[in-house]
Amino acid sequence: MKVITILGARPQFIKAAAVSKAFSQEDNIDEILLHTGQHFDANMSDIFFAELGIPKPAYNLGIGGGSQGVMTGQQLIEIEKTLLMEKPDWVLVYGDTNSTLSGALAAVKLHIPVAHVEAGLRSFNRSMPEEINRVITDHISTLLFAPTDTAIQNLAYEGISGETCLNVGDVMYDAALLYGEQAKNQSSVLKKLELKAGSYVLATVHRAENTDDLSRLSVILKSFGAISQHQQVVWPIHPRTRKVIDKNNLHFLLGEGVRLIDPVSYLDMVMLECSASLIATDSGGVQKEAFFYSVPCVTLRDETEWEELIKLGWNRLAPPLDVEEVTTALMMAIGTQGKDFNPYGDGKAAEKIIREIVRKTV
């Protein structure tokens, strides 16, 4: 059996790592990785793939930038060419990027079954391109692998149910179990940055809704500056975010306690997450990683797809609209703990995904 896995961004490779490892243990499955190149990431070097224990993609289409339509259209054209040449039995897609939608559309139009990992997530905000991508992908996929019961319920509300929808747990929890201990054993980032565990707030900001809106970005910068008077803020800054700050001369909004650093390797990022007193982020994946490593989180967005973490008390929303409110949310979250319950499965999502794909192929 041949499976083509379509990926477009660094976080998707991390999600795919656990599944790809499980694929590699199957004698009769040949998995081929296709990278659309949607998000350029200089950290996706040989070291990155070595840390994850997966090979570099067999295909890299190099399609990134441009408008939503241009990017999605070009990806659709080039993915279709690859599928016609490789003739896979399945196409596997992750999450909610343009690459996810393009891969699913190309496959379904060629009558190739599609497996969607992270199915059923909803922000209920149709102004987000990611929401459109995930909704359409769910409605055209053959198998929908949901990470939580909430995701299954979301699919049912949209008329998608039955044996095609399975709660297998979250592949990111698989990855957290795989790489958490590895990071502690191999990463020297704390020593390099002269940090002590529990002595800093870790920040990540990259979403367009925050970086492209100077009002929201200014609130975030001022809030980080305010909280840095109490604890150092360590911020591996996304190139796009740095570019906006530089272009608009916004550095003056940050206090001396905000430490901007270059993006770090995957294992170094895991180590920074494990050791932080608090994580402030607008990333979906980082929200969950904070939970997996028992670190409180504040999400700098208006909504989150991971509502379970809000209910459990590990995460709280702080839309970047008011400096005082965001700063208060950050301060109040430090040192807190949520409920001791894991809604994301048993760490064996990858095994369940592969078992179901094999079962549907026979």
Tab-separated table of N, CA and C in Angstrom, residues 43-178:
chain	number	residue	atom	x	y	z
A	43	ASN	N	14.477	26.834	9.849
A	43	ASN	CA	14.842	25.820	10.834
A	43	ASN	C	14.532	24.406	10.372
A	44	MET	N	13.872	24.272	9.215
A	44	MET	CA	13.599	22.931	8.701
A	44	MET	C	14.811	22.428	7.936
A	45	SER	N	15.899	22.239	8.676
A	45	SER	CA	17.167	21.796	8.118
A	45	SER	C	17.304	20.296	8.320
A	46	ASP	N	18.468	19.772	7.969
A	46	ASP	CA	18.723	18.353	8.194
A	46	ASP	C	18.589	18.007	9.677
A	47	ILE	N	18.980	18.954	10.552
A	47	ILE	CA	18.900	18.710	11.990
A	47	ILE	C	17.447	18.525	12.419
A	48	PHE	N	16.561	19.332	11.841
A	48	PHE	CA	15.143	19.245	12.179
A	48	PHE	C	14.610	17.848	11.901
A	49	PHE	N	14.891	17.321	10.713
A	49	PHE	CA	14.385	15.998	10.357
A	49	PHE	C	15.079	14.905	11.153
A	50	ALA	N	16.345	15.117	11.480
A	50	ALA	CA	17.063	14.145	12.303
A	50	ALA	C	16.464	14.080	13.703
A	51	GLU	N	16.111	15.248	14.274
A	51	GLU	CA	15.490	15.273	15.603
A	51	GLU	C	14.167	14.524	15.609
A	52	LEU	N	13.395	14.688	14.539
A	52	LEU	CA	12.095	14.022	14.455
A	52	LEU	C	12.217	12.557	14.073
A	53	GLY	N	13.365	12.185	13.503
A	53	GLY	CA	13.557	10.802	13.091
A	53	GLY	C	12.791	10.432	11.846
A	54	ILE	N	12.549	11.417	10.957
A	54	ILE	CA	11.858	11.151	9.704
A	54	ILE	C	12.710	11.655	8.537
A	55	PRO	N	12.561	11.069	7.352
A	55	PRO	CA	13.345	11.519	6.203
A	55	PRO	C	12.853	12.858	5.676
A	56	LYS	N	13.711	13.562	4.968
A	56	LYS	CA	13.273	14.778	4.302
A	56	LYS	C	12.251	14.398	3.237
A	57	PRO	N	11.327	15.303	2.889
A	57	PRO	CA	10.272	14.968	1.927
A	57	PRO	C	10.832	14.535	0.563
A	58	ALA	N	10.156	13.562	-0.031
A	58	ALA	CA	10.536	13.134	-1.378
A	58	ALA	C	10.223	14.215	-2.399
A	59	TYR	N	9.195	15.025	-2.105
A	59	TYR	CA	8.792	16.117	-2.989
A	59	TYR	C	8.729	17.414	-2.186
A	60	ASN	N	9.293	18.472	-2.739
A	60	ASN	CA	9.151	19.814	-2.167
A	60	ASN	C	8.742	20.738	-3.301
A	61	LEU	N	7.495	21.148	-3.296
A	61	LEU	CA	6.950	21.925	-4.409
A	61	LEU	C	7.386	23.374	-4.380
A	62	GLY	N	7.816	23.869	-3.233
A	62	GLY	CA	8.305	25.241	-3.131
A	62	GLY	C	7.248	26.301	-3.409
A	63	ILE	N	5.987	25.988	-3.094
A	63	ILE	CA	4.893	26.930	-3.366
A	63	ILE	C	4.517	27.643	-2.072
A	64	GLY	N	4.928	28.882	-1.944
A	64	GLY	CA	4.603	29.678	-0.767
A	64	GLY	C	4.421	31.124	-1.187
A	65	GLY	N	3.744	31.902	-0.366
A	65	GLY	CA	3.506	33.302	-0.709
A	65	GLY	C	2.368	33.451	-1.697
A	66	GLY	N	2.047	34.701	-1.999
A	66	GLY	CA	0.937	34.976	-2.905
A	66	GLY	C	-0.386	34.979	-2.155
A	67	SER	N	-1.444	35.292	-2.869
A	67	SER	CA	-2.767	35.336	-2.268
A	67	SER	C	-3.257	33.928	-1.963
A	68	GLN	N	-4.339	33.857	-1.182
A	68	GLN	CA	-4.924	32.557	-0.854
A	68	GLN	C	-5.269	31.770	-2.112
A	69	GLY	N	-5.876	32.460	-3.087
A	69	GLY	CA	-6.288	31.783	-4.313
A	69	GLY	C	-5.123	31.301	-5.142
A	70	VAL	N	-4.111	32.148	-5.279
A	70	VAL	CA	-2.933	31.785	-6.070
A	70	VAL	C	-2.220	30.593	-5.443
A	71	MET	N	-2.003	30.677	-4.141
A	71	MET	CA	-1.291	29.596	-3.458
A	71	MET	C	-2.052	28.280	-3.546
A	72	THR	N	-3.337	28.321	-3.234
A	72	THR	CA	-4.140	27.104	-3.247
A	72	THR	C	-4.231	26.526	-4.653
A	73	GLY	N	-4.387	27.390	-5.647
A	73	GLY	CA	-4.482	26.929	-7.030
A	73	GLY	C	-3.205	26.284	-7.515
A	74	GLN	N	-2.069	26.910	-7.232
A	74	GLN	CA	-0.791	26.341	-7.657
A	74	GLN	C	-0.519	25.012	-6.968
A	75	GLN	N	-0.848	24.956	-5.678
A	75	GLN	CA	-0.659	23.701	-4.959
A	75	GLN	C	-1.534	22.600	-5.548
A	76	LEU	N	-2.777	22.927	-5.868
A	76	LEU	CA	-3.701	21.954	-6.432
A	76	LEU	C	-3.157	21.383	-7.739
A	77	ILE	N	-2.629	22.261	-8.589
A	77	ILE	CA	-2.083	21.822	-9.884
A	77	ILE	C	-0.908	20.875	-9.686
A	78	GLU	N	0.035	21.262	-8.826
A	78	GLU	CA	1.259	20.477	-8.674
A	78	GLU	C	1.026	19.189	-7.883
A	79	ILE	N	0.145	19.235	-6.889
A	79	ILE	CA	-0.169	18.012	-6.146
A	79	ILE	C	-0.845	17.000	-7.062
A	80	GLU	N	-1.754	17.481	-7.912
A	80	GLU	CA	-2.424	16.573	-8.849
A	80	GLU	C	-1.412	15.865	-9.740
A	81	LYS	N	-0.406	16.591	-10.237
A	81	LYS	CA	0.627	15.972	-11.080
A	81	LYS	C	1.331	14.839	-10.332
A	82	THR	N	1.652	15.095	-9.067
A	82	THR	CA	2.353	14.087	-8.273
A	82	THR	C	1.470	12.871	-8.024
A	83	LEU	N	0.204	13.108	-7.730
A	83	LEU	CA	-0.710	11.994	-7.478
A	83	LEU	C	-0.922	11.149	-8.725
A	84	LEU	N	-1.005	11.792	-9.873
A	84	LEU	CA	-1.167	11.043	-11.124
A	84	LEU	C	0.057	10.182	-11.411
A	85	MET	N	1.219	10.683	-11.015
A	85	MET	CA	2.458	9.933	-11.255
A	85	MET	C	2.633	8.798	-10.244
A	86	GLU	N	2.352	9.068	-8.965
A	86	GLU	CA	2.609	8.095	-7.908
A	86	GLU	C	1.473	7.090	-7.731
A	87	LYS	N	0.235	7.509	-8.060
A	87	LYS	CA	-0.934	6.634	-7.919
A	87	LYS	C	-1.024	5.998	-6.526
A	88	PRO	N	-1.128	6.825	-5.473
A	88	PRO	CA	-1.208	6.275	-4.122
A	88	PRO	C	-2.569	5.647	-3.840
A	89	ASP	N	-2.593	4.797	-2.816
A	89	ASP	CA	-3.853	4.215	-2.360
A	89	ASP	C	-4.596	5.166	-1.438
A	90	TRP	N	-3.841	6.019	-0.723
A	90	TRP	CA	-4.424	6.998	0.194
A	90	TRP	C	-3.646	8.297	0.124
A	91	VAL	N	-4.341	9.387	0.415
A	91	VAL	CA	-3.689	10.672	0.678
A	91	VAL	C	-4.024	11.050	2.113
A	92	LEU	N	-2.985	11.391	2.871
A	92	LEU	CA	-3.137	11.758	4.274
A	92	LEU	C	-2.829	13.245	4.438
A	93	VAL	N	-3.738	13.984	5.065
A	93	VAL	CA	-3.543	15.416	5.289
A	93	VAL	C	-3.756	15.733	6.760
A	94	TYR	N	-3.152	16.842	7.194
A	94	TYR	CA	-3.198	17.248	8.598
A	94	TYR	C	-3.747	18.663	8.732
A	95	GLY	N	-4.622	18.859	9.707
A	95	GLY	CA	-4.950	20.200	10.157
A	95	GLY	C	-5.748	21.044	9.199
A	96	ASP	N	-5.256	22.278	8.947
A	96	ASP	CA	-6.126	23.286	8.338
A	96	ASP	C	-5.424	24.289	7.433
A	97	THR	N	-4.256	23.949	6.909
A	97	THR	CA	-3.558	24.888	6.032
A	97	THR	C	-4.121	24.827	4.610
A	98	ASN	N	-3.688	25.768	3.756
A	98	ASN	CA	-4.051	25.696	2.338
A	98	ASN	C	-3.555	24.389	1.726
A	99	SER	N	-2.409	23.903	2.198
A	99	SER	CA	-1.871	22.632	1.704
A	99	SER	C	-2.820	21.479	2.014
A	100	THR	N	-3.458	21.538	3.178
A	100	THR	CA	-4.426	20.511	3.568
A	100	THR	C	-5.593	20.484	2.592
A	101	LEU	N	-6.148	21.654	2.328
A	101	LEU	CA	-7.287	21.745	1.414
A	101	LEU	C	-6.892	21.342	0.001
A	102	SER	N	-5.755	21.839	-0.475
A	102	SER	CA	-5.311	21.517	-1.841
A	102	SER	C	-5.080	20.022	-1.998
A	103	GLY	N	-4.444	19.418	-1.006
A	103	GLY	CA	-4.183	17.984	-1.073
A	103	GLY	C	-5.455	17.169	-1.092
A	104	ALA	N	-6.407	17.551	-0.243
A	104	ALA	CA	-7.671	16.821	-0.187
A	104	ALA	C	-8.456	16.979	-1.486
A	105	LEU	N	-8.504	18.197	-2.014
A	105	LEU	CA	-9.237	18.437	-3.267
A	105	LEU	C	-8.618	17.669	-4.431
A	106	ALA	N	-7.305	17.722	-4.544
A	106	ALA	CA	-6.627	17.023	-5.636
A	106	ALA	C	-6.911	15.530	-5.575
A	107	ALA	N	-6.857	14.972	-4.373
A	107	ALA	CA	-7.062	13.533	-4.210
A	107	ALA	C	-8.494	13.132	-4.521
A	108	VAL	N	-9.464	13.841	-3.947
A	108	VAL	CA	-10.848	13.420	-4.092
A	108	VAL	C	-11.313	13.524	-5.534
A	109	LYS	N	-10.783	14.494	-6.284
A	109	LYS	CA	-11.157	14.622	-7.691
A	109	LYS	C	-10.547	13.513	-8.551
A	110	LEU	N	-9.498	12.880	-8.021
A	110	LEU	CA	-8.900	11.732	-8.704
A	110	LEU	C	-9.405	10.411	-8.120
A	111	HIS	N	-10.426	10.502	-7.260
A	111	HIS	CA	-11.046	9.326	-6.630
A	111	HIS	C	-10.057	8.551	-5.757
A	112	ILE	N	-9.143	9.288	-5.114
A	112	ILE	CA	-8.214	8.700	-4.152
A	112	ILE	C	-8.750	9.001	-2.749
A	113	PRO	N	-8.925	8.004	-1.909
A	113	PRO	CA	-9.463	8.263	-0.571
A	113	PRO	C	-8.545	9.153	0.258
A	114	VAL	N	-9.170	10.010	1.066
A	114	VAL	CA	-8.452	10.999	1.872
A	114	VAL	C	-8.654	10.704	3.353
A	115	ALA	N	-7.563	10.703	4.100
A	115	ALA	CA	-7.618	10.598	5.553
A	115	ALA	C	-7.217	11.939	6.146
A	116	HIS	N	-8.080	12.505	6.988
A	116	HIS	CA	-7.832	13.825	7.586
A	116	HIS	C	-7.549	13.674	9.073
A	117	VAL	N	-6.326	13.992	9.469
A	117	VAL	CA	-5.927	13.962	10.870
A	117	VAL	C	-6.171	15.345	11.474
A	118	GLU	N	-6.744	15.376	12.668
A	118	GLU	CA	-7.215	16.590	13.341
A	118	GLU	C	-8.546	17.052	12.744
A	119	ALA	N	-9.365	16.112	12.411
A	119	ALA	CA	-10.697	16.429	11.890
A	119	ALA	C	-11.607	16.933	13.012
A	120	GLY	N	-12.578	17.758	12.633
A	120	GLY	CA	-13.617	18.178	13.558
A	120	GLY	C	-13.294	19.391	14.413
A	121	LEU	N	-12.120	19.962	14.253
A	121	LEU	CA	-11.805	21.164	15.039
A	121	LEU	C	-12.576	22.347	14.468
A	122	ARG	N	-13.087	23.181	15.340
A	122	ARG	CA	-13.833	24.358	14.897
A	122	ARG	C	-13.566	25.542	15.826
A	123	SER	N	-13.292	26.688	15.211
A	123	SER	CA	-13.228	27.947	15.955
A	123	SER	C	-14.563	28.673	15.865
A	124	PHE	N	-15.402	28.266	14.878
A	124	PHE	CA	-16.685	28.902	14.570
A	124	PHE	C	-16.487	30.365	14.148
A	125	ASN	N	-15.334	30.618	13.556
A	125	ASN	CA	-15.006	31.948	13.034
A	125	ASN	C	-14.691	31.793	11.548
A	126	ARG	N	-15.683	32.026	10.700
A	126	ARG	CA	-15.513	31.807	9.265
A	126	ARG	C	-14.643	32.880	8.601
A	127	SER	N	-14.229	33.905	9.345
A	127	SER	CA	-13.300	34.885	8.769
A	127	SER	C	-11.877	34.343	8.741
A	128	MET	N	-11.640	33.236	9.457
A	128	MET	CA	-10.324	32.600	9.454
A	128	MET	C	-10.199	31.677	8.243
A	129	PRO	N	-9.183	31.861	7.405
A	129	PRO	CA	-8.985	30.931	6.278
A	129	PRO	C	-8.871	29.482	6.757
A	130	GLU	N	-8.245	29.291	7.934
A	130	GLU	CA	-8.069	27.941	8.453
A	130	GLU	C	-9.407	27.254	8.721
A	131	GLU	N	-10.397	28.025	9.153
A	131	GLU	CA	-11.708	27.439	9.437
A	131	GLU	C	-12.353	26.922	8.150
A	132	ILE	N	-12.247	27.699	7.076
A	132	ILE	CA	-12.786	27.260	5.778
A	132	ILE	C	-12.067	25.994	5.313
A	133	ASN	N	-10.742	25.992	5.441
A	133	ASN	CA	-9.955	24.836	5.000
A	133	ASN	C	-10.366	23.562	5.723
A	134	ARG	N	-10.521	23.659	7.044
A	134	ARG	CA	-10.808	22.444	7.809
A	134	ARG	C	-12.233	21.953	7.592
A	135	VAL	N	-13.171	22.881	7.432
A	135	VAL	CA	-14.565	22.476	7.213
A	135	VAL	C	-14.701	21.742	5.878
A	136	ILE	N	-14.151	22.326	4.820
A	136	ILE	CA	-14.255	21.700	3.498
A	136	ILE	C	-13.538	20.356	3.483
A	137	THR	N	-12.342	20.301	4.073
A	137	THR	CA	-11.582	19.048	4.095
A	137	THR	C	-12.353	17.953	4.811
A	138	ASP	N	-12.982	18.282	5.918
A	138	ASP	CA	-13.776	17.282	6.634
A	138	ASP	C	-14.906	16.728	5.777
A	139	HIS	N	-15.529	17.607	4.988
A	139	HIS	CA	-16.704	17.190	4.217
A	139	HIS	C	-16.359	16.391	2.962
A	140	ILE	N	-15.091	16.342	2.588
A	140	ILE	CA	-14.725	15.562	1.398
A	140	ILE	C	-13.802	14.393	1.731
A	141	SER	N	-13.489	14.201	3.010
A	141	SER	CA	-12.571	13.137	3.396
A	141	SER	C	-13.286	11.804	3.560
A	142	THR	N	-12.533	10.742	3.366
A	142	THR	CA	-13.045	9.379	3.504
A	142	THR	C	-13.006	8.920	4.951
A	143	LEU	N	-11.894	9.214	5.610
A	143	LEU	CA	-11.727	8.899	7.027
A	143	LEU	C	-11.404	10.174	7.783
A	144	LEU	N	-12.085	10.368	8.910
A	144	LEU	CA	-11.873	11.572	9.707
A	144	LEU	C	-11.378	11.159	11.084
A	145	PHE	N	-10.121	11.496	11.370
A	145	PHE	CA	-9.500	11.131	12.636
A	145	PHE	C	-9.543	12.339	13.570
A	146	ALA	N	-10.501	12.316	14.488
A	146	ALA	CA	-10.703	13.424	15.413
A	146	ALA	C	-9.833	13.233	16.655
A	147	PRO	N	-9.370	14.341	17.251
A	147	PRO	CA	-8.519	14.229	18.437
A	147	PRO	C	-9.281	14.192	19.755
A	148	THR	N	-10.563	14.593	19.743
A	148	THR	CA	-11.327	14.694	20.997
A	148	THR	C	-12.797	14.363	20.762
A	149	ASP	N	-13.505	14.162	21.847
A	149	ASP	CA	-14.955	13.964	21.760
A	149	ASP	C	-15.651	15.212	21.241
A	150	THR	N	-15.134	16.385	21.623
A	150	THR	CA	-15.722	17.636	21.138
A	150	THR	C	-15.656	17.714	19.627
A	151	ALA	N	-14.543	17.287	19.046
A	151	ALA	CA	-14.401	17.296	17.594
A	151	ALA	C	-15.402	16.358	16.933
A	152	ILE	N	-15.624	15.208	17.539
A	152	ILE	CA	-16.634	14.273	17.024
A	152	ILE	C	-18.014	14.911	17.052
A	153	GLN	N	-18.319	15.613	18.125
A	153	GLN	CA	-19.613	16.294	18.239
A	153	GLN	C	-19.759	17.381	17.178
A	154	ASN	N	-18.689	18.115	16.917
A	154	ASN	CA	-18.731	19.152	15.884
A	154	ASN	C	-19.063	18.555	14.522
A	155	LEU	N	-18.458	17.410	14.217
A	155	LEU	CA	-18.729	16.738	12.942
A	155	LEU	C	-20.188	16.281	12.875
A	156	ALA	N	-20.691	15.757	13.979
A	156	ALA	CA	-22.078	15.285	14.006
A	156	ALA	C	-23.055	16.426	13.755
A	157	TYR	N	-22.752	17.609	14.316
A	157	TYR	CA	-23.613	18.770	14.097
A	157	TYR	C	-23.679	19.145	12.624
A	158	GLU	N	-22.638	18.784	11.868
A	158	GLU	CA	-22.591	19.101	10.443
A	158	GLU	C	-23.034	17.926	9.583
A	159	GLY	N	-23.565	16.906	10.217
A	159	GLY	CA	-24.094	15.772	9.475
A	159	GLY	C	-23.063	14.733	9.088
A	160	ILE	N	-21.891	14.774	9.713
A	160	ILE	CA	-20.849	13.788	9.423
A	160	ILE	C	-20.722	12.871	10.625
A	161	SER	N	-21.074	11.621	10.460
A	161	SER	CA	-21.025	10.693	11.592
A	161	SER	C	-20.878	9.273	11.065
A	162	GLY	N	-20.862	8.336	11.981
A	162	GLY	CA	-20.753	6.942	11.586
A	162	GLY	C	-19.334	6.435	11.672
A	163	GLU	N	-19.076	5.322	11.018
A	163	GLU	CA	-17.784	4.656	11.156
A	163	GLU	C	-16.652	5.384	10.439
A	164	THR	N	-16.976	6.414	9.644
A	164	THR	CA	-15.910	7.192	9.001
A	164	THR	C	-15.267	8.173	9.970
A	165	CYS	N	-15.901	8.432	11.115
A	165	CYS	CA	-15.399	9.388	12.108
A	165	CYS	C	-14.924	8.635	13.339
A	166	LEU	N	-13.675	8.839	13.695
A	166	LEU	CA	-13.134	8.135	14.855
A	166	LEU	C	-12.354	9.090	15.749
A	167	ASN	N	-12.592	9.000	17.046
A	167	ASN	CA	-11.773	9.720	18.017
A	167	ASN	C	-10.583	8.828	18.343
A	168	VAL	N	-9.445	9.141	17.737
A	168	VAL	CA	-8.237	8.334	17.953
A	168	VAL	C	-7.320	8.957	18.989
A	169	GLY	N	-7.663	10.167	19.469
A	169	GLY	CA	-6.743	10.906	20.309
A	169	GLY	C	-5.911	11.845	19.461
A	170	ASP	N	-5.044	12.578	20.115
A	170	ASP	CA	-4.294	13.640	19.458
A	170	ASP	C	-2.873	13.182	19.144
A	171	VAL	N	-2.496	13.257	17.866
A	171	VAL	CA	-1.138	12.856	17.489
A	171	VAL	C	-0.083	13.759	18.136
A	172	MET	N	-0.467	14.973	18.510
A	172	MET	CA	0.496	15.847	19.195
A	172	MET	C	0.820	15.321	20.596
A	173	TYR	N	-0.119	14.609	21.198
A	173	TYR	CA	0.189	13.979	22.484
A	173	TYR	C	1.171	12.834	22.268
A	174	ASP	N	0.990	12.087	21.184
A	174	ASP	CA	1.981	11.072	20.813
A	174	ASP	C	3.367	11.701	20.715
A	175	ALA	N	3.429	12.844	20.001
A	175	ALA	CA	4.711	13.520	19.800
A	175	ALA	C	5.291	14.031	21.116
A	176	ALA	N	4.426	14.548	21.978
A	176	ALA	CA	4.899	15.054	23.272
A	176	ALA	C	5.544	13.936	24.087
A	177	LEU	N	4.939	12.758	24.064
A	177	LEU	CA	5.508	11.621	24.779
A	177	LEU	C	6.818	11.176	24.147
A	178	LEU	N	6.867	11.231	22.811
A	178	LEU	CA	8.076	10.811	22.100
A	178	LEU	C	9.256	11.737	22.353
